[in-house]
PDB file of C-alpha atoms in Angstrom:
ATOM      1  CA  MET A   6       0.808 -15.871 -10.671  1.00 94.00           C
ATOM      2  CA  MET A   7       1.815 -14.416  -7.850  1.00 97.00           C
ATOM      3  CA  PRO A   8      -0.665 -11.916  -6.201  1.00 98.00           C
ATOM      4  CA  SER A   9      -0.669  -8.339  -5.621  1.00 98.00           C
ATOM      5  CA  TYR A  10      -1.175  -6.903  -2.111  1.00 98.00           C
ATOM      6  CA  PHE A  11      -2.567  -4.180  -0.313  1.00 98.00           C
ATOM      7  CA  PHE A  12      -0.878  -3.519   2.965  1.00 98.00           C
ATOM      8  CA  ALA A  13      -1.910  -0.723   5.511  1.00 98.00           C
ATOM      9  CA  HIS A  14       1.330   0.165   7.273  1.00 97.00           C
ATOM     10  CA  GLY A  15      -0.940   1.825  10.183  1.00 94.00           C
ATOM     11  CA  ALA A  16       1.470   4.392  12.113  1.00 92.00           C
ATOM     12  CA  PRO A  17       5.433   4.280  11.782  1.00 93.00           C
ATOM     13  CA  SER A  18       5.601   2.507  15.295  1.00 94.00           C
ATOM     14  CA  ILE A  19       4.066  -0.465  13.894  1.00 96.00           C
ATOM     15  CA  VAL A  20       7.325  -1.903  12.974  1.00 96.00           C
ATOM     16  CA  LEU A  21       7.741  -1.843  16.489  1.00 97.00           C
ATOM     17  CA  GLU A  22       4.709  -4.044  17.936  1.00 96.00           C
ATOM     18  CA  ASP A  23       3.641  -7.296  18.415  1.00 97.00           C
ATOM     19  CA  ASN A  24       0.202  -8.269  17.007  1.00 96.00           C
ATOM     20  CA  GLU A  25      -1.941 -10.208  14.831  1.00 97.00           C
ATOM     21  CA  TYR A  26      -1.334  -7.746  12.235  1.00 98.00           C
ATOM     22  CA  THR A  27       2.508  -7.773  12.607  1.00 98.00           C
ATOM     23  CA  GLN A  28       2.324 -11.250  12.881  1.00 98.00           C
ATOM     24  CA  LEU A  29       0.755 -11.571   9.821  1.00 98.00           C
ATOM     25  CA  LEU A  30       3.059  -9.488   8.273  1.00 98.00           C
ATOM     26  CA  LYS A  31       6.405 -11.523   9.644  1.00 98.00           C
ATOM     27  CA  SER A  32       4.830 -14.803   8.692  1.00 98.00           C
ATOM     28  CA  PHE A  33       4.128 -13.556   5.109  1.00 98.00           C
ATOM     29  CA  LYS A  34       7.330 -15.243   3.516  1.00 97.00           C
ATOM     30  CA  ASP A  35       7.112 -18.053   5.293  1.00 96.00           C
ATOM     31  CA  HIS A  36       4.057 -19.500   2.928  1.00 93.00           C
ATOM     32  CA  THR A  37       4.875 -16.679  -0.092  1.00 95.00           C
ATOM     33  CA  PRO A  38       7.029 -17.901  -2.932  1.00 96.00           C
ATOM     34  CA  ARG A  39      10.417 -15.772  -2.422  1.00 97.00           C
ATOM     35  CA  PRO A  40       9.383 -12.618  -5.263  1.00 98.00           C
ATOM     36  CA  LYS A  41      12.430 -11.828  -8.505  1.00 98.00           C
ATOM     37  CA  ALA A  42      11.585  -8.234  -7.001  1.00 98.00           C
ATOM     38  CA  ILE A  43       9.239  -6.120  -5.537  1.00 98.00           C
ATOM     39  CA  VAL A  44       7.105  -3.029  -7.024  1.00 98.00           C
ATOM     40  CA  LEU A  45       5.487  -1.318  -4.064  1.00 98.00           C
ATOM     41  CA  PHE A  46       3.292   2.038  -4.538  1.00 98.00           C
ATOM     42  CA  SER A  47       3.847   4.423  -1.482  1.00 98.00           C
ATOM     43  CA  ALA A  48       0.938   6.706  -0.174  1.00 98.00           C
ATOM     44  CA  HIS A  49       3.944   8.993   1.267  1.00 98.00           C
ATOM     45  CA  TRP A  50       5.869   9.290  -2.193  1.00 98.00           C
ATOM     46  CA  GLU A  51       3.570  11.577  -4.255  1.00 98.00           C
ATOM     47  CA  GLU A  52       4.585  13.198  -7.766  1.00 98.00           C
ATOM     48  CA  PRO A  53       2.478  14.681 -10.991  1.00 98.00           C
ATOM     49  CA  VAL A  54       4.220  12.724 -12.949  1.00 98.00           C
ATOM     50  CA  GLN A  55       3.951   8.380 -12.013  1.00 98.00           C
ATOM     51  CA  SER A  56       7.494   7.955 -10.713  1.00 98.00           C
ATOM     52  CA  VAL A  57       9.415   4.849 -10.817  1.00 98.00           C
ATOM     53  CA  SER A  58      12.636   4.235  -8.513  1.00 98.00           C
ATOM     54  CA  ALA A  59      16.432   3.427  -9.783  1.00 96.00           C
ATOM     55  CA  ALA A  60      18.143   4.268  -6.681  1.00 91.00           C
ATOM     56  CA  GLY A  61      20.877   1.729  -6.464  1.00 92.00           C
ATOM     57  CA  THR A  62      21.222   0.657  -2.267  1.00 94.00           C
ATOM     58  CA  TYR A  63      18.252   3.023  -0.750  1.00 97.00           C
ATOM     59  CA  GLU A  64      18.839   5.438   1.722  1.00 97.00           C
ATOM     60  CA  THR A  65      15.617   5.174   4.806  1.00 98.00           C
ATOM     61  CA  ILE A  66      13.927   8.292   5.185  1.00 98.00           C
ATOM     62  CA  TYR A  67      12.368   9.124   8.089  1.00 98.00           C
ATOM     63  CA  ASP A  68       9.286  10.788   7.292  1.00 96.00           C
ATOM     64  CA  PHE A  69       7.456  11.304  10.562  1.00 95.00           C
ATOM     65  CA  GLY A  70       7.896  12.878  13.929  1.00 94.00           C
ATOM     66  CA  GLY A  71       7.611  12.090  17.591  1.00 92.00           C
ATOM     67  CA  PHE A  72       7.863   8.751  18.007  1.00 94.00           C
ATOM     68  CA  GLN A  73      10.432   5.905  19.582  1.00 95.00           C
ATOM     69  CA  ASP A  74      13.689   7.108  19.089  1.00 96.00           C
ATOM     70  CA  GLU A  75      14.299   3.213  18.491  1.00 97.00           C
ATOM     71  CA  LEU A  76      12.688   3.999  15.469  1.00 96.00           C
ATOM     72  CA  TYR A  77      15.165   6.788  13.981  1.00 97.00           C
ATOM     73  CA  GLN A  78      17.626   3.988  14.133  1.00 97.00           C
ATOM     74  CA  MET A  79      16.476   1.664  12.016  1.00 97.00           C
ATOM     75  CA  THR A  80      17.395   1.027   8.322  1.00 97.00           C
ATOM     76  CA  TYR A  81      16.083  -0.915   5.817  1.00 98.00           C
ATOM     77  CA  PRO A  82      19.359  -0.868   2.746  1.00 97.00           C
ATOM     78  CA  ALA A  83      17.360  -2.362  -0.051  1.00 98.00           C
ATOM     79  CA  HIS A  84      18.473  -2.018  -3.268  1.00 97.00           C
ATOM     80  CA  SER A  85      16.941  -1.506  -6.924  1.00 97.00           C
ATOM     81  CA  ASP A  86      17.147  -3.501  -9.564  1.00 98.00           C
ATOM     82  CA  ARG A  87      17.822  -1.366 -13.194  1.00 97.00           C
ATOM     83  CA  SER A  88      16.079  -3.445 -15.578  1.00 98.00           C
ATOM     84  CA  VAL A  89      12.791  -4.288 -13.354  1.00 98.00           C
ATOM     85  CA  SER A  90      13.043  -0.203 -12.765  1.00 98.00           C
ATOM     86  CA  GLU A  91      12.843   0.365 -16.978  1.00 98.00           C
ATOM     87  CA  GLN A  92      10.313  -2.889 -17.650  1.00 98.00           C
ATOM     88  CA  VAL A  93       8.036  -1.064 -15.384  1.00 98.00           C
ATOM     89  CA  GLN A  94       8.952   2.266 -17.087  1.00 98.00           C
ATOM     90  CA  SER A  95       8.534   0.379 -20.557  1.00 98.00           C
ATOM     91  CA  LEU A  96       5.324  -1.118 -19.358  1.00 98.00           C
ATOM     92  CA  PHE A  97       3.591   2.249 -18.505  1.00 98.00           C
ATOM     93  CA  GLU A  98       4.768   4.022 -21.500  1.00 98.00           C
ATOM     94  CA  LYS A  99       3.051   0.636 -23.332  1.00 98.00           C
ATOM     95  CA  HIS A 100      -0.315   1.975 -21.535  1.00 98.00           C
ATOM     96  CA  GLY A 101      -0.203   5.394 -22.196  1.00 98.00           C
ATOM     97  CA  ILE A 102       1.343   5.922 -18.969  1.00 98.00           C
ATOM     98  CA  PRO A 103       3.987   9.022 -18.835  1.00 98.00           C
ATOM     99  CA  SER A 104       6.726   8.161 -16.121  1.00 98.00           C
ATOM    100  CA  VAL A 105      10.363   9.002 -15.069  1.00 98.00           C
ATOM    101  CA  LEU A 106      12.960   7.445 -13.517  1.00 98.00           C
ATOM    102  CA  ASP A 107      14.287   8.835  -9.664  1.00 98.00           C
ATOM    103  CA  GLU A 108      17.999   8.069  -9.373  1.00 96.00           C
ATOM    104  CA  LYS A 109      17.971   9.469  -5.761  1.00 96.00           C
ATOM    105  CA  ARG A 110      14.872   8.924  -3.397  1.00 97.00           C
ATOM    106  CA  GLY A 111      15.035   6.811  -0.595  1.00 98.00           C
ATOM    107  CA  LEU A 112      12.694   4.915   0.861  1.00 98.00           C
ATOM    108  CA  ASP A 113      10.090   5.997   2.928  1.00 98.00           C
ATOM    109  CA  HIS A 114       8.104   4.481   5.797  1.00 97.00           C
ATOM    110  CA  GLY A 115       5.559   3.579   3.530  1.00 97.00           C
ATOM    111  CA  ALA A 116       7.886   1.587   2.081  1.00 98.00           C
ATOM    112  CA  TRP A 117      10.296   0.336   4.582  1.00 98.00           C
ATOM    113  CA  ALA A 118       8.069  -0.050   7.819  1.00 97.00           C
ATOM    114  CA  VAL A 119       6.232  -2.608   5.531  1.00 98.00           C
ATOM    115  CA  LEU A 120       9.276  -4.564   4.018  1.00 98.00           C
ATOM    116  CA  LYS A 121      10.992  -4.318   7.077  1.00 98.00           C
ATOM    117  CA  LEU A 122       8.041  -6.964   8.973  1.00 98.00           C
ATOM    118  CA  LEU A 123       8.055  -8.937   5.582  1.00 98.00           C
ATOM    119  CA  TYR A 124      11.019  -9.221   3.853  1.00 98.00           C
ATOM    120  CA  PRO A 125      13.734  -8.174   7.545  1.00 98.00           C
ATOM    121  CA  GLU A 126      16.648  -8.887   5.649  1.00 98.00           C
ATOM    122  CA  ALA A 127      16.352  -6.210   2.715  1.00 98.00           C
ATOM    123  CA  ASP A 128      17.799  -8.811   0.303  1.00 97.00           C
ATOM    124  CA  ILE A 129      15.074  -8.812  -2.295  1.00 98.00           C
ATOM    125  CA  PRO A 130      15.285  -6.191  -4.811  1.00 98.00           C
ATOM    126  CA  VAL A 131      12.627  -3.102  -4.162  1.00 98.00           C
ATOM    127  CA  ILE A 132      11.001  -0.696  -7.211  1.00 98.00           C
ATOM    128  CA  ALA A 133       9.664   2.191  -5.459  1.00 98.00           C
ATOM    129  CA  LEU A 134       6.549   3.645  -7.130  1.00 98.00           C
ATOM    130  CA  SER A 135       4.564   7.152  -6.684  1.00 98.00           C
ATOM    131  CA  VAL A 136       1.229   7.873  -6.449  1.00 98.00           C
ATOM    132  CA  ASN A 137      -0.465  10.813  -7.707  1.00 98.00           C
ATOM    133  CA  ARG A 138      -3.762  12.459  -5.737  1.00 98.00           C
ATOM    134  CA  TYR A 139      -5.456  14.125  -8.586  1.00 98.00           C
ATOM    135  CA  LEU A 140      -6.000  11.222 -11.390  1.00 98.00           C
ATOM    136  CA  SER A 141      -9.406   9.852 -10.781  1.00 98.00           C
ATOM    137  CA  ASN A 142     -10.065   6.042  -9.296  1.00 98.00           C
ATOM    138  CA  LYS A 143     -10.498   4.805 -12.987  1.00 98.00           C
ATOM    139  CA  VAL A 144      -7.190   5.784 -13.699  1.00 98.00           C
ATOM    140  CA  GLN A 145      -5.269   4.311 -10.590  1.00 98.00           C
ATOM    141  CA  TYR A 146      -6.535   0.842 -11.440  1.00 98.00           C
ATOM    142  CA  GLN A 147      -5.898   1.609 -14.795  1.00 98.00           C
ATOM    143  CA  ILE A 148      -2.299   1.905 -13.829  1.00 98.00           C
ATOM    144  CA  GLY A 149      -2.120  -0.955 -11.832  1.00 98.00           C
ATOM    145  CA  MET A 150      -3.402  -3.094 -14.375  1.00 98.00           C
ATOM    146  CA  ALA A 151      -0.443  -1.684 -16.731  1.00 98.00           C
ATOM    147  CA  LEU A 152       2.002  -3.847 -14.321  1.00 98.00           C
ATOM    148  CA  ALA A 153      -0.081  -7.080 -13.955  1.00 98.00           C
ATOM    149  CA  GLU A 154       1.774  -9.264 -16.087  1.00 97.00           C
ATOM    150  CA  LEU A 155       5.089  -8.718 -13.918  1.00 98.00           C
ATOM    151  CA  ARG A 156       2.855 -10.882 -12.098  1.00 98.00           C
ATOM    152  CA  GLU A 157       3.472 -13.741 -14.235  1.00 97.00           C
ATOM    153  CA  GLN A 158       7.419 -13.272 -13.713  1.00 97.00           C
ATOM    154  CA  ASP A 159       7.281 -13.776  -9.790  1.00 97.00           C
ATOM    155  CA  VAL A 160       7.384  -9.774  -9.045  1.00 98.00           C
ATOM    156  CA  LEU A 161       5.430  -8.971  -6.222  1.00 98.00           C
ATOM    157  CA  ILE A 162       3.493  -6.036  -6.361  1.00 98.00           C
ATOM    158  CA  ILE A 163       1.968  -4.459  -3.390  1.00 98.00           C
ATOM    159  CA  GLY A 164      -0.353  -0.984  -2.659  1.00 98.00           C
ATOM    160  CA  SER A 165       1.127  -0.055   0.630  1.00 98.00           C
ATOM    161  CA  GLY A 166      -1.820   2.682   2.363  1.00 98.00           C
ATOM    162  CA  GLY A 167      -4.779   2.740   4.593  1.00 98.00           C
ATOM    163  CA  THR A 168      -7.979   2.395   3.553  1.00 98.00           C
ATOM    164  CA  VAL A 169      -9.215   5.008   7.127  1.00 98.00           C
ATOM    165  CA  HIS A 170      -6.726   7.198   7.685  1.00 97.00           C
ATOM    166  CA  ASN A 171      -8.141  10.340   9.239  1.00 97.00           C
ATOM    167  CA  LEU A 172      -5.047  11.775  12.033  1.00 93.00           C
ATOM    168  CA  ARG A 173      -7.458  14.303  13.019  1.00 93.00           C
ATOM    169  CA  ARG A 174      -9.805  11.380  14.197  1.00 94.00           C
ATOM    170  CA  LEU A 175      -6.942   9.487  15.841  1.00 94.00           C
ATOM    171  CA  ASN A 176      -7.852   8.576  19.743  1.00 91.00           C
ATOM    172  CA  TRP A 177      -4.839   7.834  21.074  1.00 85.00           C
ATOM    173  CA  ARG A 178      -5.634   6.066  24.093  1.00 86.00           C
ATOM    174  CA  SER A 179      -8.462   3.908  22.767  1.00 79.00           C
ATOM    175  CA  HIS A 180      -8.935   0.537  22.850  1.00 82.00           C
ATOM    176  CA  GLY A 181     -12.442   0.531  20.908  1.00 93.00           C
ATOM    177  CA  ILE A 182     -13.467   0.301  17.240  1.00 96.00           C
ATOM    178  CA  ASP A 183     -15.640   3.666  15.889  1.00 97.00           C
ATOM    179  CA  ASP A 184     -18.551   2.404  14.564  1.00 97.00           C
ATOM    180  CA  TRP A 185     -17.741   4.885  11.666  1.00 98.00           C
ATOM    181  CA  ALA A 186     -14.370   3.514  10.401  1.00 98.00           C
ATOM    182  CA  GLU A 187     -15.941   0.130  10.355  1.00 98.00           C
ATOM    183  CA  GLN A 188     -19.290   1.000   8.180  1.00 98.00           C
ATOM    184  CA  PHE A 189     -16.880   2.165   5.730  1.00 98.00           C
ATOM    185  CA  ASP A 190     -14.438  -0.625   5.805  1.00 98.00           C
ATOM    186  CA  SER A 191     -17.315  -3.222   5.270  1.00 98.00           C
ATOM    187  CA  TRP A 192     -18.998  -1.231   2.372  1.00 98.00           C
ATOM    188  CA  ILE A 193     -15.352  -1.696   0.993  1.00 98.00           C
ATOM    189  CA  GLN A 194     -14.982  -5.088   1.839  1.00 98.00           C
ATOM    190  CA  ASN A 195     -18.140  -5.801   0.142  1.00 98.00           C
ATOM    191  CA  LYS A 196     -17.316  -3.779  -3.237  1.00 98.00           C
ATOM    192  CA  LEU A 197     -13.857  -5.949  -3.368  1.00 98.00           C
ATOM    193  CA  GLU A 198     -14.829  -9.241  -2.527  1.00 98.00           C
ATOM    194  CA  SER A 199     -17.578  -8.612  -5.356  1.00 98.00           C
ATOM    195  CA  TRP A 200     -15.053  -6.787  -7.953  1.00 98.00           C
ATOM    196  CA  ASP A 201     -17.770  -3.870  -7.919  1.00 98.00           C
ATOM    197  CA  THR A 202     -15.197  -1.446  -9.526  1.00 98.00           C
ATOM    198  CA  GLU A 203     -17.899   0.579 -10.941  1.00 98.00           C
ATOM    199  CA  ALA A 204     -18.716   1.132  -7.026  1.00 98.00           C
ATOM    200  CA  LEU A 205     -15.091   1.422  -5.801  1.00 98.00           C
ATOM    201  CA  PHE A 206     -14.667   4.315  -8.175  1.00 98.00           C
ATOM    202  CA  GLN A 207     -17.356   6.272  -6.813  1.00 98.00           C
ATOM    203  CA  TYR A 208     -16.704   5.609  -3.134  1.00 98.00           C
ATOM    204  CA  ARG A 209     -16.625   8.951  -1.750  1.00 98.00           C
ATOM    205  CA  GLU A 210     -20.414   9.632  -2.924  1.00 98.00           C
ATOM    206  CA  LEU A 211     -21.349   5.968  -2.093  1.00 98.00           C
ATOM    207  CA  ALA A 212     -19.656   4.721   0.945  1.00 98.00           C
ATOM    208  CA  PRO A 213     -21.124   5.859   4.131  1.00 98.00           C
ATOM    209  CA  TYR A 214     -18.442   7.967   6.107  1.00 98.00           C
ATOM    210  CA  ALA A 215     -16.236   8.116   2.692  1.00 98.00           C
ATOM    211  CA  GLN A 216     -15.072  11.842   4.103  1.00 97.00           C
ATOM    212  CA  GLU A 217     -14.879  10.674   7.457  1.00 98.00           C
ATOM    213  CA  ALA A 218     -12.424   7.721   6.694  1.00 98.00           C
ATOM    214  CA  VAL A 219     -10.912   8.948   3.327  1.00 98.00           C
ATOM    215  CA  PRO A 220     -10.563  13.195   4.151  1.00 98.00           C
ATOM    216  CA  THR A 221      -7.213  12.670   1.693  1.00 97.00           C
ATOM    217  CA  ASN A 222      -7.238  10.136  -0.738  1.00 98.00           C
ATOM    218  CA  GLU A 223      -3.221   9.313  -1.135  1.00 98.00           C
ATOM    219  CA  HIS A 224      -3.335   6.861   1.491  1.00 98.00           C
ATOM    220  CA  PHE A 225      -6.887   4.466  -0.459  1.00 98.00           C
ATOM    221  CA  ILE A 226      -5.377   5.027  -3.920  1.00 98.00           C
ATOM    222  CA  PRO A 227      -2.964   2.311  -2.991  1.00 98.00           C
ATOM    223  CA  LEU A 228      -5.772  -0.342  -2.860  1.00 98.00           C
ATOM    224  CA  LEU A 229      -7.343   0.871  -6.130  1.00 98.00           C
ATOM    225  CA  LEU A 230      -3.360   0.381  -7.591  1.00 98.00           C
ATOM    226  CA  ALA A 231      -3.011  -3.550  -6.155  1.00 98.00           C
ATOM    227  CA  MET A 232      -6.605  -4.260  -7.231  1.00 98.00           C
ATOM    228  CA  GLY A 233      -5.770  -3.147 -10.486  1.00 98.00           C
ATOM    229  CA  ALA A 234      -2.779  -5.617 -10.666  1.00 98.00           C
ATOM    230  CA  GLY A 235      -5.370  -8.295 -10.371  1.00 98.00           C
ATOM    231  CA  ASP A 236      -7.830  -7.625 -12.662  1.00 97.00           C
ATOM    232  CA  SER A 237      -7.022 -10.726 -14.799  1.00 94.00           C
ATOM    233  CA  SER A 238      -8.667 -13.028 -12.345  1.00 94.00           C
ATOM    234  CA  ARG A 239     -10.459 -10.697 -10.012  1.00 97.00           C
ATOM    235  CA  GLN A 240     -10.421 -12.782  -6.681  1.00 98.00           C
ATOM    236  CA  ALA A 241     -10.200 -10.397  -3.835  1.00 98.00           C
ATOM    237  CA  LYS A 242      -9.594 -11.991   0.120  1.00 98.00           C
ATOM    238  CA  LEU A 243      -9.618 -10.161   3.392  1.00 98.00           C
ATOM    239  CA  LEU A 244      -6.654 -11.539   5.014  1.00 98.00           C
ATOM    240  CA  HIS A 245      -6.600  -9.240   8.246  1.00 98.00           C
ATOM    241  CA  ARG A 246      -8.739  -5.700   9.399  1.00 98.00           C
ATOM    242  CA  SER A 247      -7.883  -4.826  12.585  1.00 97.00           C
ATOM    243  CA  TYR A 248      -7.542  -1.238  13.832  1.00 96.00           C
ATOM    244  CA  GLN A 249      -5.150   1.224  16.073  1.00 94.00           C
ATOM    245  CA  TYR A 250      -6.412   4.327  17.984  1.00 94.00           C
ATOM    246  CA  GLY A 251     -10.086   4.414  17.386  1.00 96.00           C
ATOM    247  CA  ASN A 252     -10.214   4.079  13.983  1.00 97.00           C
ATOM    248  CA  LEU A 253      -6.615   3.817  12.177  1.00 97.00           C
ATOM    249  CA  SER A 254      -7.155   0.420   9.771  1.00 97.00           C
ATOM    250  CA  LEU A 255      -5.120  -2.239  10.047  1.00 98.00           C
ATOM    251  CA  SER A 256      -5.624  -4.110   6.552  1.00 98.00           C
ATOM    252  CA  CYS A 257      -4.364  -6.946   4.258  1.00 98.00           C
ATOM    253  CA  TRP A 258      -6.031  -7.088   1.012  1.00 98.00           C
ATOM    254  CA  GLN A 259      -4.773 -10.527  -1.652  1.00 98.00           C
ATOM    255  CA  PHE A 260      -5.904  -9.956  -5.193  1.00 98.00           C
ATOM    256  CA  ASN A 261      -5.391 -12.967  -7.205  1.00 91.00           C
TER     257      ASN A 261
END
């Protein structure tokens, strides 16, 4: 069964960087069975109703400013697969989750920056999914659970976001790691590895420095979605964790 994954996408410039994290992403395909399709929840696509992409060949969305010119020349011309999009929508319907197909939206950097490192040839069908920050954490998890059977069909489920994501606290010149960011991530690690969903659903009240780490929750949601997709086996493995700019976490979790 294909594991589900959470990948932090960091700053958009991550796609240009060479470090331990990007090396992990670049080598991912070498030790992972080739998926039939990729279903990816992006923190940068927010909708009030669960949206499922079905756009044919995707345009590349540059939803950021002030970065290297090279980033704005990059493209990721992946295509969707209508049959997979409709299957995703059918699974949502089966679990009582309203959804709509979106035939126009391209891939934002939460999707393409990660995918360009994982599968640079853009030759695997991609189904992008939106997130909704106003749902409870339990419901986020249940949305991931609804798609779990796709893993049995060689579909790769990815949540793309970031556990510690507070742009106001970034130190662009820092080479160290802020203690509060590490303490929050360590708490999250403990609860993921013990599969303590009740604690995770209440992380804002229970986790140290939760308000600093997660001032808004759209980047945290993809972690719960990816975890939910792994509910049948309930095994979480941290593949990597590092930080940019003092506290912007770059983590990769595998759920299988």
